[in-house]
């Protein structure tokens, strides 16, 4: 598990965007930046998990793809909240592509390696047992005579 979130850390987000740009996009007092970043990361990861939980146990296993989805959403949210400029087209495109892929994940048309599937009632698949009954005995004295 990551220090800040399940998929990404604040330090990674700052590194990806650049420290000065990150601070500028936050648009809050320096003392409020950590709190804001934690909220943005939590919302980005919640967006990933809200799609994933339809078919998979969350949090998902760590992977570059899942991290990229969380980064793309968090980055978009940072730009969106900034009063200084509009969201750059490449950031919008990355966000839109992420949402498209998350929809495919929820549909089951793409899969996350190592992710645990869940049934419609929330149980993890492969852990449920069942019993079957028959009106006829399949193992009686006659059928077991040669054993």
mmCIF file of C-alpha atoms in Angstrom, residues 18 21 27 32 46 48 86 94 126 130:
data_model
loop_
_atom_site.group_PDB
_atom_site.id
_atom_site.type_symbol
_atom_site.label_atom_id
_atom_site.label_comp_id
_atom_site.label_asym_id
_atom_site.label_seq_id
_atom_site.Cartn_x
_atom_site.Cartn_y
_atom_site.Cartn_z
ATOM 1 C CA UNK A 18 6.433 19.765 -11.548
ATOM 2 C CA UNK A 21 3.114 24.082 -11.520
ATOM 3 C CA UNK A 27 -4.186 27.740 -5.708
ATOM 4 C CA UNK A 32 -3.389 23.748 2.777
ATOM 5 C CA UNK A 46 -12.283 6.521 -5.808
ATOM 6 C CA UNK A 48 -10.849 4.145 -10.455
ATOM 7 C CA UNK A 86 -8.126 26.175 -18.910
ATOM 8 C CA UNK A 94 -5.766 11.732 -21.194
ATOM 9 C CA UNK A 126 -13.302 -19.099 -6.296
ATOM 10 C CA UNK A 130 -21.527 -25.599 -2.900
#
